Coordinates of C-alpha atoms in Angstrom, one line a residue:
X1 CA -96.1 183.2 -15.4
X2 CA -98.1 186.1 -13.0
X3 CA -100.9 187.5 -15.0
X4 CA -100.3 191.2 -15.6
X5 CA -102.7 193.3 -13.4
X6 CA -105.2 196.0 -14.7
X7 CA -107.1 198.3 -12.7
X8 CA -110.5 199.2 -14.5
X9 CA -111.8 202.8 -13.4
X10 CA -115.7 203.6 -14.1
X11 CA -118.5 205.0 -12.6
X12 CA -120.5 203.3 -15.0
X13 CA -121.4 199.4 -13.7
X14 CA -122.1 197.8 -17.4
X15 CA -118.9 199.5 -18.9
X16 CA -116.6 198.3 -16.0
X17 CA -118.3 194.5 -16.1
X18 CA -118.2 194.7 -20.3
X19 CA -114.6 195.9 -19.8
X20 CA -113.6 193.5 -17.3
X21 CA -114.6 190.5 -19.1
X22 CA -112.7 191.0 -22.4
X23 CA -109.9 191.7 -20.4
X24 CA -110.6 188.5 -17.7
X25 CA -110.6 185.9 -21.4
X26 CA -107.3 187.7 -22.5
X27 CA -105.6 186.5 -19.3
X28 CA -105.6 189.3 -17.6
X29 CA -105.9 190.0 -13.6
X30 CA -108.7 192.7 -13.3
X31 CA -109.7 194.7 -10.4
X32 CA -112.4 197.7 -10.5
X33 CA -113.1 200.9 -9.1
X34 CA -116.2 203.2 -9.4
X35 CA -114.5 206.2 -9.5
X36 CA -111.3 207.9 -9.1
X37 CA -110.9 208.5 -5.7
X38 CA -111.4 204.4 -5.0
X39 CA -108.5 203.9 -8.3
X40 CA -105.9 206.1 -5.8
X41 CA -107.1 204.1 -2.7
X42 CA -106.4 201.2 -4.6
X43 CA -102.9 202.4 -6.2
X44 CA -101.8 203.1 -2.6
X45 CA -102.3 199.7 -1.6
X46 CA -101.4 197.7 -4.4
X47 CA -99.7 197.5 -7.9
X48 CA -101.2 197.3 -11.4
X49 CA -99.7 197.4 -15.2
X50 CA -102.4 199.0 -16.5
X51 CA -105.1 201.8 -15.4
X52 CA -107.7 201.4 -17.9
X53 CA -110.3 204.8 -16.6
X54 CA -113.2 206.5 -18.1
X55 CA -113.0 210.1 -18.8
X56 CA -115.9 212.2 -17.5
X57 CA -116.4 210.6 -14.2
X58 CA -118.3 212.4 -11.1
X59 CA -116.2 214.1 -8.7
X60 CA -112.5 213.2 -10.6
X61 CA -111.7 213.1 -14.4
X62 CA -110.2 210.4 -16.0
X63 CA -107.2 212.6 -17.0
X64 CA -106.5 213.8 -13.3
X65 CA -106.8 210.0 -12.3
X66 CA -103.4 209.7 -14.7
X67 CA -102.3 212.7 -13.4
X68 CA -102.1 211.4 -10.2
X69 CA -101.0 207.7 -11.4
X70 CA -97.6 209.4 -12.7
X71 CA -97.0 210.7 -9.0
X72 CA -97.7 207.1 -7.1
X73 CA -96.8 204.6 -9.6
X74 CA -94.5 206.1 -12.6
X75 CA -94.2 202.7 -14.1
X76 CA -97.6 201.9 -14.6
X77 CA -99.5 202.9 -18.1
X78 CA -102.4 204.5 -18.2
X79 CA -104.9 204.6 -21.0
X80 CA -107.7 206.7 -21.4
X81 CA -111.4 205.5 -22.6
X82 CA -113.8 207.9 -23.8
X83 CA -117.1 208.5 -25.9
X84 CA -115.7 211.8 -26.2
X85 CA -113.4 211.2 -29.1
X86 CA -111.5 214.3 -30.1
X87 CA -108.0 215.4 -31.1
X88 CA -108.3 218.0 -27.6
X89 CA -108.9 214.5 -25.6
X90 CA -106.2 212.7 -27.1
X91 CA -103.6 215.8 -26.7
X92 CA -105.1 216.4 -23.1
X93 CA -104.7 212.7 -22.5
X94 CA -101.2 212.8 -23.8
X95 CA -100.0 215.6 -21.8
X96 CA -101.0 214.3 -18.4
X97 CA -98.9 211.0 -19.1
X98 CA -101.6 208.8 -20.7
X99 CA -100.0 206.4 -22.8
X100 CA -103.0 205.8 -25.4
X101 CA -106.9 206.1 -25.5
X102 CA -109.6 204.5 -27.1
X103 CA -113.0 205.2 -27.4
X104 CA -116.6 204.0 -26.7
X105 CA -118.7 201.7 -27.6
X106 CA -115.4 200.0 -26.5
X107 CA -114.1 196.9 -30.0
X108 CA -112.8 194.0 -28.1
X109 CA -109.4 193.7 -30.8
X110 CA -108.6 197.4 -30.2
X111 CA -108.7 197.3 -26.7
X112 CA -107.0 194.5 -26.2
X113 CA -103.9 195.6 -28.7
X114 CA -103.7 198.8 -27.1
X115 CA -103.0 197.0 -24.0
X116 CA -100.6 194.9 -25.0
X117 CA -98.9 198.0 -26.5
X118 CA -99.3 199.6 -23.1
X119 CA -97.3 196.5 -21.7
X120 CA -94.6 196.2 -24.2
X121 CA -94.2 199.8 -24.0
X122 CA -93.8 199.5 -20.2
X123 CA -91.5 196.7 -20.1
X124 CA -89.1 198.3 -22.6
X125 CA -89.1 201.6 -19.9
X126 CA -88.6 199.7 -17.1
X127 CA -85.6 197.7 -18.8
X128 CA -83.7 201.2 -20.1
X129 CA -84.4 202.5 -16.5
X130 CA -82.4 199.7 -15.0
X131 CA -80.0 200.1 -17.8
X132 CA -79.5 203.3 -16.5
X133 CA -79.0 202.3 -12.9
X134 CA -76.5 200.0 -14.1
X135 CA -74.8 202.5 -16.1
X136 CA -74.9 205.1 -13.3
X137 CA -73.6 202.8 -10.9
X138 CA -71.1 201.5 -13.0
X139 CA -69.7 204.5 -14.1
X140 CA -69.0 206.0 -10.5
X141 CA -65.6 207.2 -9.8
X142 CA -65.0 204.2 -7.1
X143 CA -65.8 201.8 -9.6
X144 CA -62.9 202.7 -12.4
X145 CA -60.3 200.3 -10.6
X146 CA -57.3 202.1 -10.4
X147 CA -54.9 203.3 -7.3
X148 CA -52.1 204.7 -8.9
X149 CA -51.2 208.7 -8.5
X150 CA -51.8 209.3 -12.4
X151 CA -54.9 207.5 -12.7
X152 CA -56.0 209.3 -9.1
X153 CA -55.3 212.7 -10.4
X154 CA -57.5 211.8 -13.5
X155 CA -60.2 211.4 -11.3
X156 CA -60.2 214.3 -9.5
X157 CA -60.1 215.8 -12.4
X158 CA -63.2 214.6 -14.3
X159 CA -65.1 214.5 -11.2
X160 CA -64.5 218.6 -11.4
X161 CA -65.5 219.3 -15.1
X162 CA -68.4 216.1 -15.1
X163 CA -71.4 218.3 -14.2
X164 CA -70.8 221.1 -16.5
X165 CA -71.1 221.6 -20.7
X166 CA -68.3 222.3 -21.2
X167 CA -65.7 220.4 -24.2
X168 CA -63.5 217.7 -22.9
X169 CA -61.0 216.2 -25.3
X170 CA -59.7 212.9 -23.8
X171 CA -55.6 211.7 -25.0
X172 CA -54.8 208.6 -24.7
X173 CA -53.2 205.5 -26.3
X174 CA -55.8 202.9 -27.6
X175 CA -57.0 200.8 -25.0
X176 CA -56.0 203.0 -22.2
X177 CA -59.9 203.5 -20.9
X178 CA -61.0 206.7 -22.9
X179 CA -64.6 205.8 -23.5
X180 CA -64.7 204.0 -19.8
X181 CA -63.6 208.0 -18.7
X182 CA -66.4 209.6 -21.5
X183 CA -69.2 207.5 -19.9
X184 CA -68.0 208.4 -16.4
X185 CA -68.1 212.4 -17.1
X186 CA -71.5 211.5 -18.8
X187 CA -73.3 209.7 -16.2
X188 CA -72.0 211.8 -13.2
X189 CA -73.4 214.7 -14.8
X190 CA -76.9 216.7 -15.0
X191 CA -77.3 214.9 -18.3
X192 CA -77.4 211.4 -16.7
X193 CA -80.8 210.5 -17.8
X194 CA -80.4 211.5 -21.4
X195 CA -78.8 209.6 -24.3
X196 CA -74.6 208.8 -24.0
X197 CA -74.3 208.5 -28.1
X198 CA -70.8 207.4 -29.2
X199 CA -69.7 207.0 -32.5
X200 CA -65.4 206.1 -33.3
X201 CA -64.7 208.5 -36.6
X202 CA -61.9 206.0 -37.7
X203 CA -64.2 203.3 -37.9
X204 CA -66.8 204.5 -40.4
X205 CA -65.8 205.3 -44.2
X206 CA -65.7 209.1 -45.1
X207 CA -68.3 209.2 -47.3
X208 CA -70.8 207.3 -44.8
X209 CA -69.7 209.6 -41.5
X210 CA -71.7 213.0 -42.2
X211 CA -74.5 211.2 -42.6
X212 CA -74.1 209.2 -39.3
X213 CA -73.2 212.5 -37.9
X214 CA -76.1 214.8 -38.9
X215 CA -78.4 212.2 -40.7
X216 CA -79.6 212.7 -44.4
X217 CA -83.0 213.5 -46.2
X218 CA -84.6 211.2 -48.0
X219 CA -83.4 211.4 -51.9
X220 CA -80.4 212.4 -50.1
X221 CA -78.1 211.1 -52.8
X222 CA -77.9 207.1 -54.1
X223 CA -79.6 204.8 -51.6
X224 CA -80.8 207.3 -49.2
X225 CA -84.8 205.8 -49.8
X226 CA -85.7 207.0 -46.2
X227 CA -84.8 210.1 -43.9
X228 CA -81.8 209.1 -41.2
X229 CA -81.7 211.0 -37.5
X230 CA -78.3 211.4 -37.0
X231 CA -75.9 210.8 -34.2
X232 CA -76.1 214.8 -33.1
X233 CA -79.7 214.3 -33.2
X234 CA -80.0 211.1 -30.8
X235 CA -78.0 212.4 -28.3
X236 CA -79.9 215.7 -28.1
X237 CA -80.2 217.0 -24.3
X238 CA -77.3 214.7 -23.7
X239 CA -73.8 214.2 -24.5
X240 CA -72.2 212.8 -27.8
X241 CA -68.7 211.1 -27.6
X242 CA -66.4 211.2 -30.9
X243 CA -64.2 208.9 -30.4
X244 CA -60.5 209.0 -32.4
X245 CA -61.5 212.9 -33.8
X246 CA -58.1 212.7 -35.4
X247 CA -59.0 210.5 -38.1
X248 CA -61.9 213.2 -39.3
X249 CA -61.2 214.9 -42.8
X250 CA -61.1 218.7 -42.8
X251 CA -64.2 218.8 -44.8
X252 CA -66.3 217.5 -41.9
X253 CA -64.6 219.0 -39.3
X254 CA -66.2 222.7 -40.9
X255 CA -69.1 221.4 -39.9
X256 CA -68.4 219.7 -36.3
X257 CA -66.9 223.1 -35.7
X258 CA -70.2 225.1 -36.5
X259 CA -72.3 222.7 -34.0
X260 CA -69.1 223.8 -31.1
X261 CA -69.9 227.3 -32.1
X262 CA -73.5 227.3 -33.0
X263 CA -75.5 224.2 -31.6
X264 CA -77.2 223.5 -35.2
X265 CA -76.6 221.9 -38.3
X266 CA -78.6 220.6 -41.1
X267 CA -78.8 217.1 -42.8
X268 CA -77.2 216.0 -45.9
X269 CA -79.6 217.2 -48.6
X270 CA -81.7 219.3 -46.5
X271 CA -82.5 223.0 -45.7
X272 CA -84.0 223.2 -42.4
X273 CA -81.7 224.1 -39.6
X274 CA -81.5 221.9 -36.7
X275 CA -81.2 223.1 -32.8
X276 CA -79.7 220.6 -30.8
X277 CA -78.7 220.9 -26.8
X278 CA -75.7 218.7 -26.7
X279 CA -72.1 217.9 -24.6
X280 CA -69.6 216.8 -26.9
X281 CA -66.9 215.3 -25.4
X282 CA -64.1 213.8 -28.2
X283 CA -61.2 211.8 -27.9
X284 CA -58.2 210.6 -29.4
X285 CA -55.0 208.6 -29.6
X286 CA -53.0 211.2 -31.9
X287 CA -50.6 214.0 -31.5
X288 CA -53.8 217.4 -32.6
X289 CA -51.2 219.7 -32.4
X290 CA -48.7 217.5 -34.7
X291 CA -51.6 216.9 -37.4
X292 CA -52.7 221.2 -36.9
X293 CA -48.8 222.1 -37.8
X294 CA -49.0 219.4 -41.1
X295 CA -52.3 221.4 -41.9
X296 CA -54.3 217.6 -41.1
X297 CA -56.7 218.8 -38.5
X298 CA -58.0 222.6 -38.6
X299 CA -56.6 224.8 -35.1
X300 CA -60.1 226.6 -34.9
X301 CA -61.4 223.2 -34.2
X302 CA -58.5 222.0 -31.9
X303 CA -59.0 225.4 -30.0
X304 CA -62.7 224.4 -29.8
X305 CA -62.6 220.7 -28.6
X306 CA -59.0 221.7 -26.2
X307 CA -61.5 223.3 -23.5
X308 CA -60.4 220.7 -20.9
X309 CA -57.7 218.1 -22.2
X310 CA -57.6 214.8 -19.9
X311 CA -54.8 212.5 -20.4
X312 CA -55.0 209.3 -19.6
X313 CA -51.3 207.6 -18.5
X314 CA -50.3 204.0 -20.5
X315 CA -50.5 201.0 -18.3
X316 CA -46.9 200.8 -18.4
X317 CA -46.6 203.9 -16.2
X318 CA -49.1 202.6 -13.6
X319 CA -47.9 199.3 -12.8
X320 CA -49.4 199.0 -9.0
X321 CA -52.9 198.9 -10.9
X322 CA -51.7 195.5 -12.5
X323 CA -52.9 193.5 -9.0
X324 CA -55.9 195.2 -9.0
X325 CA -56.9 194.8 -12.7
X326 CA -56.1 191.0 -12.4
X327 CA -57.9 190.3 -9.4
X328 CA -61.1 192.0 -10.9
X329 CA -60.8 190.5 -14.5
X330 CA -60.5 186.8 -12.2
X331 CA -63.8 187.9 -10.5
X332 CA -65.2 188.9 -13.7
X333 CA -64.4 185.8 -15.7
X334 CA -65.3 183.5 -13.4
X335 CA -68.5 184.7 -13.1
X336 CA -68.8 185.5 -16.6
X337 CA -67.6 182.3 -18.6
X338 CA -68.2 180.3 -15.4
X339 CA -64.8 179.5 -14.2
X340 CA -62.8 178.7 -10.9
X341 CA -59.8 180.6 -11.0
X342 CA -58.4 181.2 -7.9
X343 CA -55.4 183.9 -8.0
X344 CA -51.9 184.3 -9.1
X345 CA -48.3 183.6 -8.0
X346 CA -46.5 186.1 -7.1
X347 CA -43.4 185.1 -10.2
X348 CA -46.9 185.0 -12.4
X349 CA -47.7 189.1 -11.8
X350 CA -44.4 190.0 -11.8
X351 CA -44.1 188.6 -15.3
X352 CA -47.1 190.9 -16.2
X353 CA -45.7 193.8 -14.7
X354 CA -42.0 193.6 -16.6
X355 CA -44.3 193.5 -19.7
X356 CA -44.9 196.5 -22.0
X357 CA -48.4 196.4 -22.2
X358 CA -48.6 198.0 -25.8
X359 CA -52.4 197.3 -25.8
X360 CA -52.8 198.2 -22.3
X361 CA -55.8 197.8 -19.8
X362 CA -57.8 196.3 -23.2
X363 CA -54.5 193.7 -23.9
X364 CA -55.0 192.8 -20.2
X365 CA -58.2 192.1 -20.1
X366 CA -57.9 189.9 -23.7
X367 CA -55.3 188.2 -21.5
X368 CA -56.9 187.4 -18.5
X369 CA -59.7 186.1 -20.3
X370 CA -58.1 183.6 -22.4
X371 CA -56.4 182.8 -19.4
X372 CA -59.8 182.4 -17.7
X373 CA -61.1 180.2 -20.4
X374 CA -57.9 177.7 -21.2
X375 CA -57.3 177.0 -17.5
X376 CA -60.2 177.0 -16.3
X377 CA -59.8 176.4 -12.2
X378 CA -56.6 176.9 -10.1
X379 CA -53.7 179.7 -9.5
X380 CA -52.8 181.4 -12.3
X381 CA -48.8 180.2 -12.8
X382 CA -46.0 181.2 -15.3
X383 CA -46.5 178.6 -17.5
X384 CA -50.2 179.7 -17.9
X385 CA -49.0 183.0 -19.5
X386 CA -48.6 183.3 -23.5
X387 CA -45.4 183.4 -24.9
X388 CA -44.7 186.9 -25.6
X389 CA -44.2 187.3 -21.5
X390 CA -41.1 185.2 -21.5
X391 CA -39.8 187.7 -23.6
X392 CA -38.1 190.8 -22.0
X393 CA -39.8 193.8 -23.1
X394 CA -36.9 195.9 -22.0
X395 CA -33.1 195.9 -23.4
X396 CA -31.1 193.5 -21.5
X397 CA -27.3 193.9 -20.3
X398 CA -25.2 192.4 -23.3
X399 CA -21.6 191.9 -22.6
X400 CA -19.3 193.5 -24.3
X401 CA -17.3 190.4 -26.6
X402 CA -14.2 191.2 -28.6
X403 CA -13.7 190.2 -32.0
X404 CA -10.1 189.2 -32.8
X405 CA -7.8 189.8 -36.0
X406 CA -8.3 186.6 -37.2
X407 CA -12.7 186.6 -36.6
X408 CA -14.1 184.4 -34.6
X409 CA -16.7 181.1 -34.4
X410 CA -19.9 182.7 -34.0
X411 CA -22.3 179.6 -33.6
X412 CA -19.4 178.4 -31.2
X413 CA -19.4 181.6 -29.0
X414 CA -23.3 181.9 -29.1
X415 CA -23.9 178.5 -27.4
X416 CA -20.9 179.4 -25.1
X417 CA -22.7 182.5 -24.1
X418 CA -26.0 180.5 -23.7
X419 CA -25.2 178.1 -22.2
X420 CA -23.0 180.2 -19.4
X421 CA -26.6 182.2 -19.4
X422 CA -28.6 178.3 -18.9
X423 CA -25.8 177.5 -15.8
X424 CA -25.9 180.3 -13.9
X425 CA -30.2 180.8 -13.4
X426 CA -30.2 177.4 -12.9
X427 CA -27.7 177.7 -10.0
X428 CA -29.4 180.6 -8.7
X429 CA -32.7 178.6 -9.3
X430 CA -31.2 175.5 -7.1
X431 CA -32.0 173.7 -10.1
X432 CA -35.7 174.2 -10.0
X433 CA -36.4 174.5 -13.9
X434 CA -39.4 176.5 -14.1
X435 CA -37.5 179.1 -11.5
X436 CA -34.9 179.4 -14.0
X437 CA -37.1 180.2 -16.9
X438 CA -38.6 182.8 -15.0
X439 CA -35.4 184.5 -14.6
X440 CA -34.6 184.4 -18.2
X441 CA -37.7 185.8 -19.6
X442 CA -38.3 182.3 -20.8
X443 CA -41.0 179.3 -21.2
X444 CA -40.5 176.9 -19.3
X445 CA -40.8 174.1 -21.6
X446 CA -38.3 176.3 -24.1
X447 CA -35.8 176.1 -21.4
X448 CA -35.8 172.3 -20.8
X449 CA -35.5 171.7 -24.4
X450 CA -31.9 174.7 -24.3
X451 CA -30.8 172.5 -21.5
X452 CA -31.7 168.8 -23.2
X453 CA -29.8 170.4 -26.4
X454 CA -26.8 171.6 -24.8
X455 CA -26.2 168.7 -22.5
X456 CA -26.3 170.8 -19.3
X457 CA -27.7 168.0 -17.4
X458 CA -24.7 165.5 -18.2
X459 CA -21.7 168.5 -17.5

């Protein structure tokens, strides 16, 4: 492993060899400067971890040496060291992006704790930041795989109302992509590099969700031994997504209603009054304007979150994305779970596609990776599919049969029927058995077992 670099700044030659040395036994690659105008030559030229300056130094300070670190090499953390020790220092140090001080006559164990502080500190920041770019890049508009009309005209959509504060309440059945459409309005916004906190207001208890909401005091009520942040809190300067709003009691929606109106609330059990500068953008898989005319869901508050509805269409209703969502779940999988799937047959996606998709884009995905993980290699084939796509998932024709005076053999004229069914895909298949199931909605293996039971194969 590379030793992390750390420039020492000092015009002082014993403190810059005393300082180098501690840091040389911890493992450490140190380089030196005399003052601050060598520090920036250096930073031009090469990258440290650490700027470790003095603070009165001839010519620069030690706090316009960080100054000028957080212009030419954001990432790197700069700590101040001072015989100056003072509460102005540290607050001066602070505010031109110093990440800690210490002070002189330097203690080897502080120095070196503060340093590794420094470098923990730094790798955490530089891992969020790439999180970030992840995120950002993930969440572009080109990225949400879709082609169909429905799911175009969503886009244009969100990309209109993305960079601007106001509500957006997102309909859609579960698994239909509302949070993948919340993070995209979030990151394409002015709000990108602040907090995206979500929380799903069906999955928490009632008595648990204010509190995740708004936070609580300490002493709060039973359990409460430590003051909470809450949700509202976190996401402060960004956007906060409430996910299924429709399951929120009326009680609590009073006060989700007050932060719409107001930007401000307070904690459970407390008295101060809290600011926060947030977008809220809320979504759910109900019917608001059913549950406002049963008096389940208050109309100031639907009037409130309605500022921009987006609906998102089921998959059922945007079939042509069906190809593109398989192809990118087989490049997914086979990267993710290491696999070697290879594609589809064309009877295999058309199965998918006369399927009702009740789970949509999330049920496809569950699909395609158990697919992924119990085949393995290879084109994806009918028989690969589970059971449940044999079976139509529309009404089929049923002819009309008439039931005489005297009744009629109903085991009799059920294996007639299915057996007239069996003959005729198999004659339209040429005889080719897995055809034939295809045509009937059926497994393959359940078909040859029909055929085996009814004798087809000796008529």
């Amino acid at each position: 492993m590379v030793a992390e670099r750390i420039l020492v700044v000092d015009d002082e030659e014993m403190n810059r060899d005393l300082l180098q040395r501690i840091l040389d036994r911890a493992g450490y690659q140190v380089t030196t400067a005399v003052d601050g105008q060598e520090a920036l030559t250096l930073l031009r030229q090469e990258t440290f971890h650490v700027v470790l300056t003095d603070l009165k130094m001839p010519g620069m300070t030690g706090v316009e040496v960080i100054r000028e670190l957080k212009t030419l090499a954001p990432f790197t953390m700069g700590i101040i060291h001072t015989a100056h020790s003072s509460i102005e220092t540290a607050v001066e140090a602070m505010r031109a992006g110093a990440y800690d001080y210490v002070t002189k006559p330097v203690q080897r164990d502080e120095l070196l704790v503060v340093v590794q502080r420094a470098l923990e500190f730094q790798h955490l920041h530089y891992e969020n930041f790439s999180l970030r770019k992840q995120l950002k890049a993930k969440y572009k508009f080109d990225n949400i795989i879709s082609d169909s009309e429905e799911m175009q005209a969503v886009f244009t959509q969100v990309e209109k109302v993305a960079d601007t504060d106001s509500t957006v309440l997102i309909y859609g059945e579960s698994g239909t992509g509302k949070e993948l459409i919340a993070r995209a309005l979030h990151y394409n916004s002015y709000r990108q590099d602040k907090p995206l906190v979500p929380i799903n207001c069906g999955a928490i208890p009632e008595e648990l969700l204010e509190s995740e909401l708004f936070g609580h005091e300490k002493g709060a009520f039973t359990g409460a031994i430590t003051l909470r942040v809450g949700r509202f809190e976190l996401a402060n300067g960004g956007t906060i997504f409430l996910d299924e709003i429709g399951e929120m009691r009326p009680a609590l929606q009073v006060k989700i209603l007050r932060v719409l109106q107001e930007r401000e609330f307070e904690r459970v059990g407390g008295i101060r009054t809290i600011k926060v500068n947030v977008r809220i953008i809320a979504a759910t898989n109900k019917n608001l304007e059913d549950l406002v005319a049963r008096q389940q869901f208050r109309d100031d508050l639907y009037w409130r979150l309605n500022v921009i509805p987006i609906t998102l269409p089921p998959l059922r209703e945007r079939l042509s994305d069906i190809p593109l969502l398989v192809a990118h779940f087989i490049t997914r999988f086979n990267a993710e779970k290491k696999q070697h799937l290879t594609g589809i047959t064309p009877e295999a996606l058309q199965m998918l596609k006369n399927y009702h998709w009740p789970g949509n884009v999330r049920e496809l995905e569950n699909t395609m990776e158990r697919i992924a993980i119990l085949k393995g290699s290879g084109t994806i084939t009918p028989e690969d599919l589970p059971e449940k796509f044999f079976r139509t998932s529309t009404s089929s024709h049923v002819p009309g049969i008439d039931i005489p005076e005297h009744g009629i053999d109903f085991d009799a004229t059920v294996e007639a029927f299915e057996k007239q069914l069996l003959m005729k895909a198999l004659a339209k298949a040429e005889g080719v058995k897995s055809k034939a199931a295809i045509l009937l909605h059926m497994n393959r293996t359940t078909l040859v077992e029909k055929v085996k039971k009814l004798r087809l194969e000796e008529d």
